[in-house]
CSV table of C-alpha atoms and ligand atoms in Angstrom, one decimal:
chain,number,residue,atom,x,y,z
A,1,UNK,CA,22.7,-11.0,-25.1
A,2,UNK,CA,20.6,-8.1,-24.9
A,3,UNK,CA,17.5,-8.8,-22.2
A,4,UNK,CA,14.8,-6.9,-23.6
A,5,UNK,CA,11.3,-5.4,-22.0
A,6,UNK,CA,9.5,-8.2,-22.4
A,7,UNK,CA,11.5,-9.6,-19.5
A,8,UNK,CA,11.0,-7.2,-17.7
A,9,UNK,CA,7.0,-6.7,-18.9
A,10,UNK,CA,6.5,-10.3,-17.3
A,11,UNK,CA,7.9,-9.8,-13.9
A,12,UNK,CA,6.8,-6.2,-13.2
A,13,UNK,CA,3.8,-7.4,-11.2
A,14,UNK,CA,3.0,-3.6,-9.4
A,15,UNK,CA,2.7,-2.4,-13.1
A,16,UNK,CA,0.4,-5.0,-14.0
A,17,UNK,CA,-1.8,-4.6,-11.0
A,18,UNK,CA,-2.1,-0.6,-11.4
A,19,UNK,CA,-3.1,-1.2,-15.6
A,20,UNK,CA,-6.0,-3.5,-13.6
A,21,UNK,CA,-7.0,-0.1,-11.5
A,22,UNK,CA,-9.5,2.4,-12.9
A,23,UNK,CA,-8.2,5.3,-14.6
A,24,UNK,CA,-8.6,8.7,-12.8
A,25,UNK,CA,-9.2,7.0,-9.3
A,26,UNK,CA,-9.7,8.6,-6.4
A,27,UNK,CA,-6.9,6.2,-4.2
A,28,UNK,CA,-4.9,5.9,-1.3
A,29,UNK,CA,-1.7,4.4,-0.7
A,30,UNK,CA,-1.0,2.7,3.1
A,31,UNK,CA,2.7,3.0,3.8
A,32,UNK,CA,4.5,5.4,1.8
A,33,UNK,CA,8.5,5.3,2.4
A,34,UNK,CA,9.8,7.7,0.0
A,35,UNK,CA,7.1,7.6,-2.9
A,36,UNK,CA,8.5,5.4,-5.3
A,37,UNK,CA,5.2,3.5,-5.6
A,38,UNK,CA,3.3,6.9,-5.4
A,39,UNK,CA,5.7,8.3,-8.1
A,40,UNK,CA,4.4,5.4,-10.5
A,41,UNK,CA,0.7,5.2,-9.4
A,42,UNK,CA,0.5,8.9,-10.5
A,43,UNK,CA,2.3,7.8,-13.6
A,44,UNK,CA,0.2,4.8,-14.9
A,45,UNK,CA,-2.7,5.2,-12.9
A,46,UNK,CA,-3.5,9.2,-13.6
A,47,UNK,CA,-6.0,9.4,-10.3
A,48,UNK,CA,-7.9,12.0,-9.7
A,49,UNK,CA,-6.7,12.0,-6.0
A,50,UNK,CA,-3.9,10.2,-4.1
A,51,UNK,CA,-4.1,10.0,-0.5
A,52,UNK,CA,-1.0,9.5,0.7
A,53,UNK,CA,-1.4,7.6,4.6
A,54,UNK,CA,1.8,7.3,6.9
A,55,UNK,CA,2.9,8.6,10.1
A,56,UNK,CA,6.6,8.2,8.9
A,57,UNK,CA,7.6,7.3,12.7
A,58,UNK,CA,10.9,5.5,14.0
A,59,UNK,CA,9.3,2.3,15.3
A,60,UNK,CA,12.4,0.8,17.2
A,61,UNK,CA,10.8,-2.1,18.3
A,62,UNK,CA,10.5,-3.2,15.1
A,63,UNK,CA,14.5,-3.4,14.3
A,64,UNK,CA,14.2,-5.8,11.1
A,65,UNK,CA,11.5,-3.2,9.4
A,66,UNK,CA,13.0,-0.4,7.1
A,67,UNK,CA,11.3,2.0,9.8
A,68,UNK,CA,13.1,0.3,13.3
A,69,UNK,CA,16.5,0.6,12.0
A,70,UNK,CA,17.3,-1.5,8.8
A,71,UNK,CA,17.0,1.8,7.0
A,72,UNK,CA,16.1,4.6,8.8
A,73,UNK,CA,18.0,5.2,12.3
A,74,UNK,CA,15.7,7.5,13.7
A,75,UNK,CA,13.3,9.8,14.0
A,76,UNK,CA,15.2,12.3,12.5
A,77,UNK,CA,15.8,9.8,10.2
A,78,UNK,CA,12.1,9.7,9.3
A,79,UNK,CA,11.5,13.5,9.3
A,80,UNK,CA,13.7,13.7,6.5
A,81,UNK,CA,12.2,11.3,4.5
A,82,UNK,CA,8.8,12.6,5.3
A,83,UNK,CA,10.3,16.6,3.9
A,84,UNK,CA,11.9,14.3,0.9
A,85,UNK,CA,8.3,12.8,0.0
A,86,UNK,CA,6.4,16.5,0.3
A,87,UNK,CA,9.2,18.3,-1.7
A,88,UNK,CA,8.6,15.3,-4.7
A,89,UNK,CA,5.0,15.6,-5.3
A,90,UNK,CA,4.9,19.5,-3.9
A,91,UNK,CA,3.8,20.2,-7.6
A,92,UNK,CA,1.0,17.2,-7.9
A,93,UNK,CA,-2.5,19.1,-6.6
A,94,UNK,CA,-4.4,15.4,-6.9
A,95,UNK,CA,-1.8,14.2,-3.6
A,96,UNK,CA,-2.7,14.9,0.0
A,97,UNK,CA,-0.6,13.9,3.1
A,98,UNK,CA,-1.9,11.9,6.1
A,99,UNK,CA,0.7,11.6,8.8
A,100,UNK,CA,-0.5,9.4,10.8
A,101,UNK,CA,-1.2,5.8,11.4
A,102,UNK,CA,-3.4,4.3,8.7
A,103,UNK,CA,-5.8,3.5,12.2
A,104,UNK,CA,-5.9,6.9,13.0
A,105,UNK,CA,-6.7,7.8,9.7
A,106,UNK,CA,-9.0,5.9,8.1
A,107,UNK,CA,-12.1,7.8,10.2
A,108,UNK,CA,-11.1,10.8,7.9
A,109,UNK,CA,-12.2,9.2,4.6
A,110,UNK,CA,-16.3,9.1,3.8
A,111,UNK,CA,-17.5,5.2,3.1
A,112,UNK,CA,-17.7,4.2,-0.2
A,113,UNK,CA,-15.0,7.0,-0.9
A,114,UNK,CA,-12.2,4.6,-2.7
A,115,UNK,CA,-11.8,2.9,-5.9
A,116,UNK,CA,-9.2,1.4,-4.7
A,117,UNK,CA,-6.7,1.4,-1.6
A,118,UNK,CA,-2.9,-0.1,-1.7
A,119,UNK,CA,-2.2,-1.7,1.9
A,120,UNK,CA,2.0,-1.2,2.1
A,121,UNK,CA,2.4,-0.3,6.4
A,122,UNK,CA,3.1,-2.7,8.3
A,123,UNK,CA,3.3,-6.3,7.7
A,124,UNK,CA,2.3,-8.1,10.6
A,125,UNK,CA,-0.9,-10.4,10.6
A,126,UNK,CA,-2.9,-8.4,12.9
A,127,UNK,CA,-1.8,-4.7,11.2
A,128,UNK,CA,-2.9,-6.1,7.9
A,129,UNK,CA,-6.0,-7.6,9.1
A,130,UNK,CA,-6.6,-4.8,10.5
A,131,UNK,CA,-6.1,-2.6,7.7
A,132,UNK,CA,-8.4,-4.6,5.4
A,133,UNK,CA,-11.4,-4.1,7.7
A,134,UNK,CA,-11.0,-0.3,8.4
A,135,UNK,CA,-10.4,0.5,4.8
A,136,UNK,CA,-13.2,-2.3,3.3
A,137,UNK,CA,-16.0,0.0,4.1
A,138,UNK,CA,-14.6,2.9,2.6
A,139,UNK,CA,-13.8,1.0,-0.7
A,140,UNK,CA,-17.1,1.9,-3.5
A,141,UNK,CA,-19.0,-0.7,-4.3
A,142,UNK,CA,-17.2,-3.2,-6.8
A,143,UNK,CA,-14.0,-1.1,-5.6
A,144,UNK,CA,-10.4,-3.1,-4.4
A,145,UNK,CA,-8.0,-3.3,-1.5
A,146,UNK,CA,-5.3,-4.5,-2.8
A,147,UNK,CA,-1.6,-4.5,-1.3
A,148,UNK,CA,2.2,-6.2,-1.3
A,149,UNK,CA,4.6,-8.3,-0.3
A,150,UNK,CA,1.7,-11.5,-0.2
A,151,UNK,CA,4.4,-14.5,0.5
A,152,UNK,CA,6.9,-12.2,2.6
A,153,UNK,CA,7.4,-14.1,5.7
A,154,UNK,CA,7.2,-13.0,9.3
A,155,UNK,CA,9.6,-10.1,9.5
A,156,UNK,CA,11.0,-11.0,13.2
A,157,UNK,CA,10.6,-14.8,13.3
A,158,UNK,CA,11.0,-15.6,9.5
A,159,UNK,CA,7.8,-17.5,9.8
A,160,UNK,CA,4.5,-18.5,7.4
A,161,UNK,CA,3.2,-15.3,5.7
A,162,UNK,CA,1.6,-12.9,7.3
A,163,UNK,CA,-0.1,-10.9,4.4
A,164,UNK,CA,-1.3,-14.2,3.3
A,165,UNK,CA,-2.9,-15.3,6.0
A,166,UNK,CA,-4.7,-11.9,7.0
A,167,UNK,CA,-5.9,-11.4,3.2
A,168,UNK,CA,-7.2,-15.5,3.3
A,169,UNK,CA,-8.7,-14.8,6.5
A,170,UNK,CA,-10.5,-11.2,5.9
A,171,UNK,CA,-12.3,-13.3,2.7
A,172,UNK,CA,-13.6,-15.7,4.5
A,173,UNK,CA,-15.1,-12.8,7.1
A,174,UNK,CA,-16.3,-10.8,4.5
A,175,UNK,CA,-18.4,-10.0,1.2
A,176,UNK,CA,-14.9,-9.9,-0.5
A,177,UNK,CA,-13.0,-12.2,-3.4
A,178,UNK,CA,-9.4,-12.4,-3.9
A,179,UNK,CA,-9.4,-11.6,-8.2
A,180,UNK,CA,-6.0,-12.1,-8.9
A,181,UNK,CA,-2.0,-12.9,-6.9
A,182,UNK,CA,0.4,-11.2,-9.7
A,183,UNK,CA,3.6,-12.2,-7.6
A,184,UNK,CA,3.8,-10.8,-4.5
A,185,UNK,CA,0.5,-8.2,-5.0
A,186,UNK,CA,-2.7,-9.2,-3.7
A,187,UNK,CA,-6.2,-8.0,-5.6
A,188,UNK,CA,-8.8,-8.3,-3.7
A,189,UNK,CA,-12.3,-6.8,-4.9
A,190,UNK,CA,-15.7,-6.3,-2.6
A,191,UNK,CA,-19.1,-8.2,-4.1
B,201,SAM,C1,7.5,-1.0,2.9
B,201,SAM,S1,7.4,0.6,3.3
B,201,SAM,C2,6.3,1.2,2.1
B,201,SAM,C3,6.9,1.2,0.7
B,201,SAM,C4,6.1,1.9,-0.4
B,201,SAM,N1,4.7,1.5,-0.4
B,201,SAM,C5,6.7,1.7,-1.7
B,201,SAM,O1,6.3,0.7,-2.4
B,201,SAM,O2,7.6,2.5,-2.1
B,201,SAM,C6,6.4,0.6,4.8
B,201,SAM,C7,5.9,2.0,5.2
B,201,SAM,O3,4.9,1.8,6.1
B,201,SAM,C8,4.9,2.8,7.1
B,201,SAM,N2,4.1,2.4,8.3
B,201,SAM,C9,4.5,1.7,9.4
B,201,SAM,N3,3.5,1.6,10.2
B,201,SAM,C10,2.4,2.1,9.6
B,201,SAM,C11,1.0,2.3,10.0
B,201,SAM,N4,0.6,1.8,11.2
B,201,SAM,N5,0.2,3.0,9.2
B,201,SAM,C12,0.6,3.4,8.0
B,201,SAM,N6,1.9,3.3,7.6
B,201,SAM,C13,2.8,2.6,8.4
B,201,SAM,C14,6.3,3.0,7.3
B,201,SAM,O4,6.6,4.3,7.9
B,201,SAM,C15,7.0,2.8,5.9
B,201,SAM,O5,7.1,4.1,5.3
């Protein structure tokens, strides 16, 4: 039996949250790897710019993250990915490269600057929650922070969701709704 693209229509959940994104966005995408996600947001989402925010480190205190070993071994490791990631989109003008730590970066982005932001770095409660509040101010009016991997437990203890909990809790703090859960993506969009 042949399984055909409805199938797969249904469960691609990143697809269906970048058709919700405005067309020509000016974006930026928290955690990076090797551009996959990039590769498609440039794809379906045509921005205008795509801010690409990473400090592609070796983190090794974080051994059960793709950065502290599951994947990458090293620093070196990382560099490579890092040339791998500039040499892919060397011919797309609308990308720019942020190494560094979306912390550090955010203060180089105007407020109101974003349609929309994809939070992707690390997973942990307080690096999320974190993430949401520096980015929230530089999201437009109307704009989202949106992001992955909502019902991934903790990483290193295999405990309740971290990305959950930091996107329930940021709501609550702020003059922000969660829109829509399409899987594992979380849509969240300021009043
Ligand atoms: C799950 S991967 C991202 C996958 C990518 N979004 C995709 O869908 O193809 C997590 C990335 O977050 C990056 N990262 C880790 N800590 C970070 C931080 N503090 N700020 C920004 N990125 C971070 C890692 O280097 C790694 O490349």
């Amino acid at each position: 039996m042949r399984r055909g693209g409805f199938f797969s229509f249904i469960t691609d959940h990143r697809k269906r949250l970048l058709k919700m994104m405005p067309n020509g966005s000016i974006c930026a995408e928290i955690g990076v790897w090797k551009g996959d996600f990039s590769q498609r947001i440039l794809e379906i989402n045509n921005p205008s710019e795509l801010h690409l925010i990473d400090p592609w480190m070796f983190q090794p205190s974080f051994p059960s993250r793709w950065y502290g070993g599951v994947k990458a071994g090293s620093q070196s490791d990382m560099d490579d990915i890092f040339e791998s990631v500039r040499e892919r989109f060397a011919g797309s003008p609308e990308v720019s490269f942020h190494r560094k730590t979306s912390a550090e970066a955010h203060s180089e982005f105007p407020n109101d600057f974003f349609d929309w932001v994809y939070v992707d770095g690390s997973h942990d409660y307080d690096s999320v929650k974190s993430d949401l509040e520096l980015y929230f101010p530089k999201v437009k009016p109307d704009g989202f922070l949106t992001g992955d991997d909502y019902f991934l437990p903790c990483q290193e203890t295999g405990g309740p969701a971290p990305v959950k909990q930091a996107v329930q809790d940021f709501v609550k703090e702020n003059q922000a709704s969660i829109v829509k859960i399409i899987g594992g993506q979380f849509i969240i969009q300021k009043n």
